[in-house]
PDB file of C-alpha atoms in Angstrom:
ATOM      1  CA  UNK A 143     108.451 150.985  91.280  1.00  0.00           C
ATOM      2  CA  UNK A 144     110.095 148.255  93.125  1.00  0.00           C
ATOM      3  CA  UNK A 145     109.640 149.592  96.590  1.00  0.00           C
ATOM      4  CA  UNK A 146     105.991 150.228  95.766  1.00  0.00           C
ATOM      5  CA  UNK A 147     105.840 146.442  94.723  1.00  0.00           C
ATOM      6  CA  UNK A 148     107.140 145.612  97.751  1.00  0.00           C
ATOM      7  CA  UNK A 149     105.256 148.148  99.940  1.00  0.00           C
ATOM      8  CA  UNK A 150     101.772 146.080  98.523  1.00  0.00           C
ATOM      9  CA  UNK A 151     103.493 142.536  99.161  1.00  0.00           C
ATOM     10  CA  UNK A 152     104.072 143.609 102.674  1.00  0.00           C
ATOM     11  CA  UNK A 153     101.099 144.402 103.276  1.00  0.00           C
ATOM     12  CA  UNK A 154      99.127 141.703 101.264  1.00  0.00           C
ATOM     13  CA  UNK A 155     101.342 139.158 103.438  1.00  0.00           C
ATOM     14  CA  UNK A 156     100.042 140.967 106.783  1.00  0.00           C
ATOM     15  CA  UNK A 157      96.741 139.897 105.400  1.00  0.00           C
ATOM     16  CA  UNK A 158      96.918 136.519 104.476  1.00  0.00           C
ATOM     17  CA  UNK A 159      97.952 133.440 106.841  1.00  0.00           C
ATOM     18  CA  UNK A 160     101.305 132.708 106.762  1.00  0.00           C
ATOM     19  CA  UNK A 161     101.267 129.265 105.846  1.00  0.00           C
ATOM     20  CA  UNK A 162      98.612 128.676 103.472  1.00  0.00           C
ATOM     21  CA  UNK A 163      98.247 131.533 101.746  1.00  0.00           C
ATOM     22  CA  UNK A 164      94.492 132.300 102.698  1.00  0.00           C
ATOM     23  CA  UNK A 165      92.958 135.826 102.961  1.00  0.00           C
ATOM     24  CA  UNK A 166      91.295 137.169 106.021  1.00  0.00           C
ATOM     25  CA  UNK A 167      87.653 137.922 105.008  1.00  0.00           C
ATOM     26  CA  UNK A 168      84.140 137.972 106.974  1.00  0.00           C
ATOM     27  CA  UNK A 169      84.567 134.439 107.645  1.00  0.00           C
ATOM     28  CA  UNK A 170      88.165 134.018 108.182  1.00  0.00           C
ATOM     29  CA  UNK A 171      89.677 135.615 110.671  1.00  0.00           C
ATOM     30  CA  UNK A 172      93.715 135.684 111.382  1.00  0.00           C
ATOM     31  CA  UNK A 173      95.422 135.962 114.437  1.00  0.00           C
ATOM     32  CA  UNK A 174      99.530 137.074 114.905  1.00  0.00           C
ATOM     33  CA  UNK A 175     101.499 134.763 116.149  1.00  0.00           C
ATOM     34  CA  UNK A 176     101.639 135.257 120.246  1.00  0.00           C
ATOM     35  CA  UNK A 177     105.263 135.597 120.695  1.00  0.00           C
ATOM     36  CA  UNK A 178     106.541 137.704 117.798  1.00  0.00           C
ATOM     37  CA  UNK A 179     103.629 139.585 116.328  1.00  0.00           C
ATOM     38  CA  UNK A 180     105.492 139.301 112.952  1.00  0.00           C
ATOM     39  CA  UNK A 181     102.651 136.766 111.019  1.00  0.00           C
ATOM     40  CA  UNK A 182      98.771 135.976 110.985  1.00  0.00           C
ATOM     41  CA  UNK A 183      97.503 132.414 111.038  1.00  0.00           C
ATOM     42  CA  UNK A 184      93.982 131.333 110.097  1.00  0.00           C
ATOM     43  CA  UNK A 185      93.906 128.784 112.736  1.00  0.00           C
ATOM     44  CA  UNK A 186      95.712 126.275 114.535  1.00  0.00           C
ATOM     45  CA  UNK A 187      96.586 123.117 112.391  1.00  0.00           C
ATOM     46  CA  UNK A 188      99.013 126.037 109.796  1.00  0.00           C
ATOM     47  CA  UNK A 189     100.418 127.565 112.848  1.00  0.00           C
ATOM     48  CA  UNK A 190     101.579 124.272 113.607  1.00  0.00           C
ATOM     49  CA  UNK A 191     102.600 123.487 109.916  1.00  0.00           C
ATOM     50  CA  UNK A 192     104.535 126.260 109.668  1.00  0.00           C
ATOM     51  CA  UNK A 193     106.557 126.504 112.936  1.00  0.00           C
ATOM     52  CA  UNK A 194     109.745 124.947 111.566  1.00  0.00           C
ATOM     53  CA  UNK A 195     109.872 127.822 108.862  1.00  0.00           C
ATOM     54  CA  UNK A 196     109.117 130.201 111.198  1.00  0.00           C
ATOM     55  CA  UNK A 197     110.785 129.844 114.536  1.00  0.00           C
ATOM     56  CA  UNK A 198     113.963 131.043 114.149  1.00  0.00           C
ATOM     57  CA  UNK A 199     112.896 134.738 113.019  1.00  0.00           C
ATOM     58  CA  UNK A 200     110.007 134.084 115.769  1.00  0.00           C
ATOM     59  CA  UNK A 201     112.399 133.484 118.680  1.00  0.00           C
ATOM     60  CA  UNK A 202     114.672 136.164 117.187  1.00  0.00           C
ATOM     61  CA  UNK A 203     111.906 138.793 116.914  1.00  0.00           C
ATOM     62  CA  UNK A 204     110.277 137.268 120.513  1.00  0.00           C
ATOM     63  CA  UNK A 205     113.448 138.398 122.648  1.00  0.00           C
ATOM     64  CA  UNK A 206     113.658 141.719 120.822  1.00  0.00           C
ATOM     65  CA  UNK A 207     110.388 142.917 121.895  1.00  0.00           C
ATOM     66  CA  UNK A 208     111.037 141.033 125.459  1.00  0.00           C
ATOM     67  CA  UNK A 209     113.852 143.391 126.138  1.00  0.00           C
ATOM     68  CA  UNK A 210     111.740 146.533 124.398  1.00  0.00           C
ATOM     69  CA  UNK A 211     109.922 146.236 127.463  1.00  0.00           C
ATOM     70  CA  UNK A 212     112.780 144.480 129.998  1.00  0.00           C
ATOM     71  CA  UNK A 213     114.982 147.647 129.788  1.00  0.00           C
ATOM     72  CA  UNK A 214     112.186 150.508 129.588  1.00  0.00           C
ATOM     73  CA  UNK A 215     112.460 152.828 131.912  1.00  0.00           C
ATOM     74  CA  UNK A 216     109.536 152.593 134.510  1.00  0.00           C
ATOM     75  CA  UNK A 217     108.019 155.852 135.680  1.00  0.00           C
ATOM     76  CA  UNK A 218     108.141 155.077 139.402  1.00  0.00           C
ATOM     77  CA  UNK A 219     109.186 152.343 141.346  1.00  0.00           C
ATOM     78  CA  UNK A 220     107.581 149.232 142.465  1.00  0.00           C
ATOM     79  CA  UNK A 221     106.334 151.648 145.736  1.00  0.00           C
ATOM     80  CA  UNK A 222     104.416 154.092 143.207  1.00  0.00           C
ATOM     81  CA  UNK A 223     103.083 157.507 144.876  1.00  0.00           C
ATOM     82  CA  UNK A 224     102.011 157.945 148.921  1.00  0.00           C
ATOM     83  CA  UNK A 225      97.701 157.887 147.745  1.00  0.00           C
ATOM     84  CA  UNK A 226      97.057 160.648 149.871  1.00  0.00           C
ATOM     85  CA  UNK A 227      99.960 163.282 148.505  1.00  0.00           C
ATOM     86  CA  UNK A 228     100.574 161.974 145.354  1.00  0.00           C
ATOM     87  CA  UNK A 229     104.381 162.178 145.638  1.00  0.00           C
ATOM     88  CA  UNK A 230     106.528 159.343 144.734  1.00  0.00           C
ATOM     89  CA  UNK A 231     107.179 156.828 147.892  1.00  0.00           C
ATOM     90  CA  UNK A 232     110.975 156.769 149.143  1.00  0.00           C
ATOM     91  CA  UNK A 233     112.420 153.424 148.702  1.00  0.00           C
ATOM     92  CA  UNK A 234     113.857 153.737 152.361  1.00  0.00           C
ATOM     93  CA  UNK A 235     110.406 151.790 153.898  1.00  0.00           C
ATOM     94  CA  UNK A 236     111.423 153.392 156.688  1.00  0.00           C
ATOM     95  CA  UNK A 237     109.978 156.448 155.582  1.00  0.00           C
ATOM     96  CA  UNK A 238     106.497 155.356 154.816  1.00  0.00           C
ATOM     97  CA  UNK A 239     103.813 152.415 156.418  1.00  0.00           C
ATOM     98  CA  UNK A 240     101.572 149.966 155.014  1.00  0.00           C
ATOM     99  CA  UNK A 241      98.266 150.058 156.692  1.00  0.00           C
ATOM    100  CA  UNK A 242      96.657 146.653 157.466  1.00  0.00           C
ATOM    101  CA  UNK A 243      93.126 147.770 157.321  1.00  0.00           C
ATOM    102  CA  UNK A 244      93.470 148.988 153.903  1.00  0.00           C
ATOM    103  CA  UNK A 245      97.065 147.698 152.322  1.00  0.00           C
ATOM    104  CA  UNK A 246      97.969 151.107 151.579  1.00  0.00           C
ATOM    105  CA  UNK A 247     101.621 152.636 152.015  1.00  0.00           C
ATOM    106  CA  UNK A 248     101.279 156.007 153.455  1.00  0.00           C
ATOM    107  CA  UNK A 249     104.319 158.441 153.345  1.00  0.00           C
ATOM    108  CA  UNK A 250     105.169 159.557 157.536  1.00  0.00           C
ATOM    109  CA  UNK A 251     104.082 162.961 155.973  1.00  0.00           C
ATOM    110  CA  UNK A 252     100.642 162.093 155.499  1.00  0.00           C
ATOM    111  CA  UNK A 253     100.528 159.629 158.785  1.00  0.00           C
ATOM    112  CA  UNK A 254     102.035 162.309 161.208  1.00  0.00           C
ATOM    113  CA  UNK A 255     100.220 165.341 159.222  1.00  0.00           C
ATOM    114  CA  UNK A 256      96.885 163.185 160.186  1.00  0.00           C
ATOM    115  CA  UNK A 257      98.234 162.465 163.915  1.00  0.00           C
ATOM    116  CA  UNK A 258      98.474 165.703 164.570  1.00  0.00           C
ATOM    117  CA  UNK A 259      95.142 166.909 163.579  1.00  0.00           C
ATOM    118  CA  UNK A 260      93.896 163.885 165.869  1.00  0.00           C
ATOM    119  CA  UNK A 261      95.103 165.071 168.438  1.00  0.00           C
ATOM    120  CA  UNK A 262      94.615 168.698 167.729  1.00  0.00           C
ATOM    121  CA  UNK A 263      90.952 167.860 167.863  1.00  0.00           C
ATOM    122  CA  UNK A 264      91.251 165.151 170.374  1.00  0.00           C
ATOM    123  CA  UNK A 265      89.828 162.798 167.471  1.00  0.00           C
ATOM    124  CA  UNK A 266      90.281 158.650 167.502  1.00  0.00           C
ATOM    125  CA  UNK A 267      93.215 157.897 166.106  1.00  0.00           C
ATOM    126  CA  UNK A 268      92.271 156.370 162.322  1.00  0.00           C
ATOM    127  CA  UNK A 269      93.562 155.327 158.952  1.00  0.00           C
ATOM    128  CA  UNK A 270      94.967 158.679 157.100  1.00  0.00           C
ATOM    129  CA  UNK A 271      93.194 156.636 153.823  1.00  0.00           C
ATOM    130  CA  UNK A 272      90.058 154.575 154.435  1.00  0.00           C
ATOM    131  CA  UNK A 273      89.592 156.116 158.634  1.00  0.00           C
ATOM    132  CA  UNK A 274      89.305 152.766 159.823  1.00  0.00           C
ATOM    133  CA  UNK A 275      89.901 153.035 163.509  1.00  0.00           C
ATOM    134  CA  UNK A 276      93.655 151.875 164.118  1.00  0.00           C
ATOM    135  CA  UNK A 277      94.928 148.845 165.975  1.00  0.00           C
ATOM    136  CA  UNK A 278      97.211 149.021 168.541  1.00  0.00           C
ATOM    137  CA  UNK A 279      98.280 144.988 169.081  1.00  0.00           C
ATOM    138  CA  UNK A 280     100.054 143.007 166.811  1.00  0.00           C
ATOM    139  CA  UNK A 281      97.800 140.276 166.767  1.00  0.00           C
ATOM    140  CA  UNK A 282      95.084 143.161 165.237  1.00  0.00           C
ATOM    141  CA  UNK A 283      97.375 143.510 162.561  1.00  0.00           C
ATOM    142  CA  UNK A 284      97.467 140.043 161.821  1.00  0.00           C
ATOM    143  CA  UNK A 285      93.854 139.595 161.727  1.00  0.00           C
ATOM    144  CA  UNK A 286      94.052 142.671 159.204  1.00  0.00           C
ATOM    145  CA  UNK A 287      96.269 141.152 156.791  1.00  0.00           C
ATOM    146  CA  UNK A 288      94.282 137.764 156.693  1.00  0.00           C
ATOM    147  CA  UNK A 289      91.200 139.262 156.337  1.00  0.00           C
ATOM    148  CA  UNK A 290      92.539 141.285 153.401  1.00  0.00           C
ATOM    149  CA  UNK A 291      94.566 138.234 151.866  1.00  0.00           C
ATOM    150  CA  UNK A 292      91.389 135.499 151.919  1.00  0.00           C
ATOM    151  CA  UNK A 293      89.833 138.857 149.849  1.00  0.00           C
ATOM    152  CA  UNK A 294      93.069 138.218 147.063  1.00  0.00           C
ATOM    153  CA  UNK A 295      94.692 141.227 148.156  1.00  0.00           C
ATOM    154  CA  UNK A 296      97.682 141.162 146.546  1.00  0.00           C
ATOM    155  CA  UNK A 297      99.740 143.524 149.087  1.00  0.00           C
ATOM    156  CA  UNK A 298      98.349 142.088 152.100  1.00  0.00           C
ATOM    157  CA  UNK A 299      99.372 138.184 150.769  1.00  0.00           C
ATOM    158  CA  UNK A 300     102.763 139.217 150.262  1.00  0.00           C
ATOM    159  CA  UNK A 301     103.086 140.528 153.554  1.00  0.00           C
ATOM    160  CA  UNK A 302     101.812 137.548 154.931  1.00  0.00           C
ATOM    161  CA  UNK A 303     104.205 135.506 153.252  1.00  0.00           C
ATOM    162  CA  UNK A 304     106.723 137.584 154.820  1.00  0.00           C
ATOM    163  CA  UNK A 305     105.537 137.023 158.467  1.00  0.00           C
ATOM    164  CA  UNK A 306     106.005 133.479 157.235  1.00  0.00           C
ATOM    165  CA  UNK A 307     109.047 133.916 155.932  1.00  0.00           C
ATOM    166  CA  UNK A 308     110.187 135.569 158.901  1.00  0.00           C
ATOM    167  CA  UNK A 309     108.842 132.518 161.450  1.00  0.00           C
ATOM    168  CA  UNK A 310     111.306 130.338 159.086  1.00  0.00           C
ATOM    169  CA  UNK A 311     107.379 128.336 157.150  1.00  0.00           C
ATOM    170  CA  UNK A 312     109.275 129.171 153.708  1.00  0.00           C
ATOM    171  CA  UNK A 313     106.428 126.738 151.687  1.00  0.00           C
ATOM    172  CA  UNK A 314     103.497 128.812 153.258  1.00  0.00           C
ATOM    173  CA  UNK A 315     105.653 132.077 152.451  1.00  0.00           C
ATOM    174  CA  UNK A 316     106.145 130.894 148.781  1.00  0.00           C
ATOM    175  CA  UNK A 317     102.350 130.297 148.188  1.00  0.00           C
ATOM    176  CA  UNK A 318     101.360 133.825 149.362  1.00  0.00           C
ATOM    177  CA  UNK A 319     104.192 134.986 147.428  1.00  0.00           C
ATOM    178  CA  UNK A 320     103.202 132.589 144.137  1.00  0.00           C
ATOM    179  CA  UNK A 321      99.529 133.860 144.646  1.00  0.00           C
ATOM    180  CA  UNK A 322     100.316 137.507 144.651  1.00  0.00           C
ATOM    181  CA  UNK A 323     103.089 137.725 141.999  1.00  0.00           C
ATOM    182  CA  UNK A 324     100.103 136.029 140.017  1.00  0.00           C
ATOM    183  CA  UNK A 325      97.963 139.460 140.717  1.00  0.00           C
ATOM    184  CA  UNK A 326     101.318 141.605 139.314  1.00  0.00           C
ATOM    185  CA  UNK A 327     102.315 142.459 142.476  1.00  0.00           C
ATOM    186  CA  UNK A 328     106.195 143.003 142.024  1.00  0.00           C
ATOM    187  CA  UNK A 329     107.551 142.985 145.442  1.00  0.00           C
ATOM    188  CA  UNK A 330     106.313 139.241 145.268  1.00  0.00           C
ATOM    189  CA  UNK A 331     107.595 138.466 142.066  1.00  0.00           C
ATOM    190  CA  UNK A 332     110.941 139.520 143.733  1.00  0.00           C
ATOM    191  CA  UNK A 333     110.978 137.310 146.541  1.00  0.00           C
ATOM    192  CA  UNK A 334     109.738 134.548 144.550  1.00  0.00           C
ATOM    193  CA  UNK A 335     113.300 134.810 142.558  1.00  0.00           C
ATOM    194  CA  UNK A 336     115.179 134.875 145.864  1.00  0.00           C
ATOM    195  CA  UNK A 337     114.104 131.849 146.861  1.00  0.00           C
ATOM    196  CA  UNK A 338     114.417 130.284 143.177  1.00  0.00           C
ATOM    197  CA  UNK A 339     118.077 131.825 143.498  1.00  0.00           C
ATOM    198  CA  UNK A 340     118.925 130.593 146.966  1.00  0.00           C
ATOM    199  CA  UNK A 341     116.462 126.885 146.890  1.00  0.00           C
ATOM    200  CA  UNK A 342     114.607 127.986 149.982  1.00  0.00           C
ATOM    201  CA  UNK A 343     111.286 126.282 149.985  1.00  0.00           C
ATOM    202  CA  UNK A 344     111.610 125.303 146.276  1.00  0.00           C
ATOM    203  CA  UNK A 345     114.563 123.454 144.944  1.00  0.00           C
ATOM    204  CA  UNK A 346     116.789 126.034 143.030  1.00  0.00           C
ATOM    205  CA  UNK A 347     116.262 127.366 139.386  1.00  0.00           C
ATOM    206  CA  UNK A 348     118.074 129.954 138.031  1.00  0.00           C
ATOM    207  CA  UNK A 349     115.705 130.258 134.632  1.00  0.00           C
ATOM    208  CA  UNK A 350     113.342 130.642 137.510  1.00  0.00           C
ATOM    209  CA  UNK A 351     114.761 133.165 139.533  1.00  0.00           C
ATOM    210  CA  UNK A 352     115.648 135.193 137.030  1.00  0.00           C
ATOM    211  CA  UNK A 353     112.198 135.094 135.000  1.00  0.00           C
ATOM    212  CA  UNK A 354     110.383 136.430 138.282  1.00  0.00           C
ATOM    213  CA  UNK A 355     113.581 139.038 138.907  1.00  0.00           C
ATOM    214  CA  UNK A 356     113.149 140.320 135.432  1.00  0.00           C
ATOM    215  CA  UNK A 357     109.041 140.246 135.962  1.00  0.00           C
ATOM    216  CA  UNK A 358     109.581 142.799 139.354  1.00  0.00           C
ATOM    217  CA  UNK A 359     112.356 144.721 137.452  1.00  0.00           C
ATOM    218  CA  UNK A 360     109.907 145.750 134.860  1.00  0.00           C
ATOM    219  CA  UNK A 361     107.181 146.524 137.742  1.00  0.00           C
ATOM    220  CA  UNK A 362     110.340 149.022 138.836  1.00  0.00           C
ATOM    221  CA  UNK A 363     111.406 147.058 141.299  1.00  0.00           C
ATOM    222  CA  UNK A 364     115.542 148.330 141.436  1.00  0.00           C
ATOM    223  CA  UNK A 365     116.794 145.444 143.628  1.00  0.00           C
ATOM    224  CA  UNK A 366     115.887 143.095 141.582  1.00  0.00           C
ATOM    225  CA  UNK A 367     117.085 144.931 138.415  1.00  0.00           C
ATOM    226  CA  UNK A 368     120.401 145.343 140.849  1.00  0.00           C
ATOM    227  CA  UNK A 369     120.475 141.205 140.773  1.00  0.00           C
ATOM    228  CA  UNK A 370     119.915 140.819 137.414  1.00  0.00           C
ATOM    229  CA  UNK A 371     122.789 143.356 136.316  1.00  0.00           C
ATOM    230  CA  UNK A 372     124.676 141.158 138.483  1.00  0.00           C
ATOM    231  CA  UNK A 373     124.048 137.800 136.945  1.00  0.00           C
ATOM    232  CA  UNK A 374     124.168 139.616 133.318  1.00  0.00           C
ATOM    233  CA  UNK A 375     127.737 140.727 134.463  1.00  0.00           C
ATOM    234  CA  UNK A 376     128.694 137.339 135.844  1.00  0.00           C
ATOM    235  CA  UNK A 377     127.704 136.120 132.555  1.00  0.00           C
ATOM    236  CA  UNK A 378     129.931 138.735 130.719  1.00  0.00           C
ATOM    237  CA  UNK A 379     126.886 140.640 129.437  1.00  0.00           C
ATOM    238  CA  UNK A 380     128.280 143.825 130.026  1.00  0.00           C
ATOM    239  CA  UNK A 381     126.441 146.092 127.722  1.00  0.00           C
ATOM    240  CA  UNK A 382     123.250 144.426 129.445  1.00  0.00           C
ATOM    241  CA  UNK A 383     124.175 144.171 133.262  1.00  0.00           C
ATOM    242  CA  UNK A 384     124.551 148.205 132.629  1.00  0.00           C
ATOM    243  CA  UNK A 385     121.525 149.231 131.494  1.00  0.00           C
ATOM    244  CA  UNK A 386     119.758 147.573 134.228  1.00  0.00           C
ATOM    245  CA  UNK A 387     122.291 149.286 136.790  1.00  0.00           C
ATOM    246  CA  UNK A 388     121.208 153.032 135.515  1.00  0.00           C
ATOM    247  CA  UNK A 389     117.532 151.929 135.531  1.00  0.00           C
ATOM    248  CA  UNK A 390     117.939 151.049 138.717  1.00  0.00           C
ATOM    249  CA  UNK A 391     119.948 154.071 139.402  1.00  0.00           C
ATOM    250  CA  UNK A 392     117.390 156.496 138.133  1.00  0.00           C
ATOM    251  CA  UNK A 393     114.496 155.254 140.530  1.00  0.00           C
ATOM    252  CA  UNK A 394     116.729 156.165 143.309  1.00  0.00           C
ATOM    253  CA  UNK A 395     119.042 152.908 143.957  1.00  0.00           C
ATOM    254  CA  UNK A 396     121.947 153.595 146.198  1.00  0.00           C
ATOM    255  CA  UNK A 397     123.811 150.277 145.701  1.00  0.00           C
ATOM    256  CA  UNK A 398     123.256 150.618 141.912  1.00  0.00           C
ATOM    257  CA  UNK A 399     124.720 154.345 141.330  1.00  0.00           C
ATOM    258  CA  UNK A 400     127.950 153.297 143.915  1.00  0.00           C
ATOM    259  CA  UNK A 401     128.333 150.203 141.652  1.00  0.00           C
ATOM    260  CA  UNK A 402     127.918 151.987 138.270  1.00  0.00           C
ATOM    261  CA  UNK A 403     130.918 154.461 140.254  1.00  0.00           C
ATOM    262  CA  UNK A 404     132.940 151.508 140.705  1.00  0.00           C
ATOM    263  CA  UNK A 405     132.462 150.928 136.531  1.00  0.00           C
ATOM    264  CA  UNK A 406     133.572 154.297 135.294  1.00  0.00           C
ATOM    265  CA  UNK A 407     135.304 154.084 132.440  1.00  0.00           C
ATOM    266  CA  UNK A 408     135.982 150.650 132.136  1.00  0.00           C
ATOM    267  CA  UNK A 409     132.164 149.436 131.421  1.00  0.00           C
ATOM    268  CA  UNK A 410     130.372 152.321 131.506  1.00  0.00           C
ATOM    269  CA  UNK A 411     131.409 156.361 130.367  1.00  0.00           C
ATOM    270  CA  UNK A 412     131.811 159.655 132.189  1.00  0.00           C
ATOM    271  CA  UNK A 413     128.486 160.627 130.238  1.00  0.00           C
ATOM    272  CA  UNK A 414     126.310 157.786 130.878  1.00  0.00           C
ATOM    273  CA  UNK A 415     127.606 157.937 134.704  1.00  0.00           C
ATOM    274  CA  UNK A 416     126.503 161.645 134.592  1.00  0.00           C
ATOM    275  CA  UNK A 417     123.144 161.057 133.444  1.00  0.00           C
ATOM    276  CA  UNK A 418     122.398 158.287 135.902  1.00  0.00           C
ATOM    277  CA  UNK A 419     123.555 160.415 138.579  1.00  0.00           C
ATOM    278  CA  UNK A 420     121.023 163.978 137.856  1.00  0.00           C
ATOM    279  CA  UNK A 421     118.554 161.172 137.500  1.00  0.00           C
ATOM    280  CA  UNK A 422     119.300 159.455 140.647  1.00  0.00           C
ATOM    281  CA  UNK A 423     119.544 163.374 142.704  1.00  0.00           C
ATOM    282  CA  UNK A 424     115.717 163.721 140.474  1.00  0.00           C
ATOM    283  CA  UNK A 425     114.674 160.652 142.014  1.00  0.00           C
ATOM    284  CA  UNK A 426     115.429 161.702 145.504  1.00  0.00           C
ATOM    285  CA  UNK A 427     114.498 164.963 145.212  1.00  0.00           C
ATOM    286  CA  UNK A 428     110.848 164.348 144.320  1.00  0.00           C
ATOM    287  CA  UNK A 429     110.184 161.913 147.726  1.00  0.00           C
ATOM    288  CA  UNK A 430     111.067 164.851 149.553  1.00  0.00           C
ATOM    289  CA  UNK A 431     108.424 167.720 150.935  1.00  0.00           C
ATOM    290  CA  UNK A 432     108.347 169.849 153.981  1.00  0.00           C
ATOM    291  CA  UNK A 433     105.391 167.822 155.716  1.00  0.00           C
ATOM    292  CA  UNK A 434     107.523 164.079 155.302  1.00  0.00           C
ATOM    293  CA  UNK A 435     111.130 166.296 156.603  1.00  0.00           C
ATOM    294  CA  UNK A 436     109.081 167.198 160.011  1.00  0.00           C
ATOM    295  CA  UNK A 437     107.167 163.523 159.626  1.00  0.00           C
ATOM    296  CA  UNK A 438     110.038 161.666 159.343  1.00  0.00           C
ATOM    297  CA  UNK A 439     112.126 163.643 162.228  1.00  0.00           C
ATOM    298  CA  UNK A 440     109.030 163.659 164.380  1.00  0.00           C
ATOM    299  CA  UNK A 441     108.506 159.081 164.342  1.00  0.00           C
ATOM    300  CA  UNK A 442     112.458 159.283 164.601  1.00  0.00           C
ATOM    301  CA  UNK A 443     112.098 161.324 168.032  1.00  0.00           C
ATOM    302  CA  UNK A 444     109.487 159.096 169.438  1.00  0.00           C
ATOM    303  CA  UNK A 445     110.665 155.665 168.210  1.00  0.00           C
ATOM    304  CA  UNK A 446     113.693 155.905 170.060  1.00  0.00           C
TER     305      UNK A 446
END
């Protein structure tokens, strides 16, 4: 009888605001609290009132579901899939190009199993995705990426604030960056906590730096889930620095899997290691195909 009783209290007190008392009707309508999704408020002014009662289970409940999603297990990495074969991108970059004319990143698969019908056919050379005509001076490129960034493309602004990184303009680097971690791109949100961590362009901020590291790790970005099982370690979070080391591990993260290695058996198990490493071979494994082995050999030959 008494877990019935409390079954209906439950859910009486998911319909009624938390601080006064008030039911949710036609005319009333509650809302959960942002952060913890734990209580309904009829408005404002008792949200307010009742803060000092709540905020302790709040903030409690607030981080659980933050790491819910911080230490999920993305599906693919911040790359995704090549969007012409549909098989996961390699997180060598080497192995894949972003076209300007577009912003997408094409596996050398699809680029050299598209060259080769070219010139098969003795076709203009064009864009294995959209067949925009390619450009063949850097300066083309350029003109490329700004068109596509003044459209709030989010891949071709962080690739402009990489050309400005890379002439040494770290403030016009930043805004790309700010502009296009702001459009949840995560390679962005990464270099945004770089330069939080090391104060280049912005003065240094460690809350900062780790709030956009933890915003690219969940976008399955595995370096900067490497640098935050760093800093969790450094902080003697050791339970936490290795779960993000085999998430990072099972997209495919070199550095991560030797450092897990270096942890067997004194932070993480012979079992846990195992896992992380099938997962890791998985993760390999399905960037590989015929078409990208001859692709990638084929750019190697020529780029020599």
């Amino acid at each position: 009888m008494s877990s019935e009783a409390d079954a209906i209290i439950d859910f009486d007190d998911k319909k009624c605001c938390a601080s006064c008392g008030i039911a949710a009707n036609d005319d009333i309508k509650l809302k959960n609290c942002t952060a913890c999704h734990l209580v309904k408020y009829c408005g404002v002014k008792c949200q307010r009132e009742h803060r000092s009662k709540h905020k302790r289970e709040c903030k409690k409940r607030a981080a659980e579901l933050h790491d819910e999603i911080l230490f999920k297990q993305p599906e693919s990495s911040h790359h995704g899939d090549c969007p012409i074969c549909c098989l996961p991108l390699s997180l060598d970059e080497q192995k894949s190009g972003m076209m300007t004319c577009c912003s997408k990143q094409i596996c050398k698969g699809c680029c050299y199993a598209n060259a080769m019908r070219e010139i098969r056919e003795s076709l203009e050379q064009k864009c294995p995705f959209c067949r925009h005509p390619l450009q063949s001076r850097d300066e083309d490129f350029g003109q490329n990426l700004m068109r596509r960034a003044e459209a709030n493309d989010p891949v071709a602004m962080r690739e402009m604030g990489k050309r400005r990184r890379n002439e040494g303009d770290y403030g016009k680097a930043f805004g790309y960056w700010k502009k296009a971690a702001e459009l949840g791109d995560s390679e962005a949100h990464f270099q945004i906590s770089v330069f939080y961590r090391d104060g280049k362009g912005v003065e240094k901020d460690v809350k900062k730096a780790i709030y956009h590291a933890e915003q690219a790790a969940i976008g399955g970005h595995p370096w900067a889930r490497f640098n935050l099982g760093y800093e969790e370690l450094r902080n003697r979070r050791i339970e936490r620095a290795m779960k993000h080391l085999i998430i990072a591990a099972n997209l495919g993260h070199d550095v991560s899997l030797r450092s897990l290695r270096e942890h067997i058996n004194i932070f993480v198990s012979e079992e846990d290691f195992a896992a992380a490493l099938r997962a890791h071979q998985a993760a390999l494994d399905a960037t590989k195909s015929p078409q990208r082995v001859a692709g990638e050999a084929f750019y190697a030959k020529h780029q020599k």
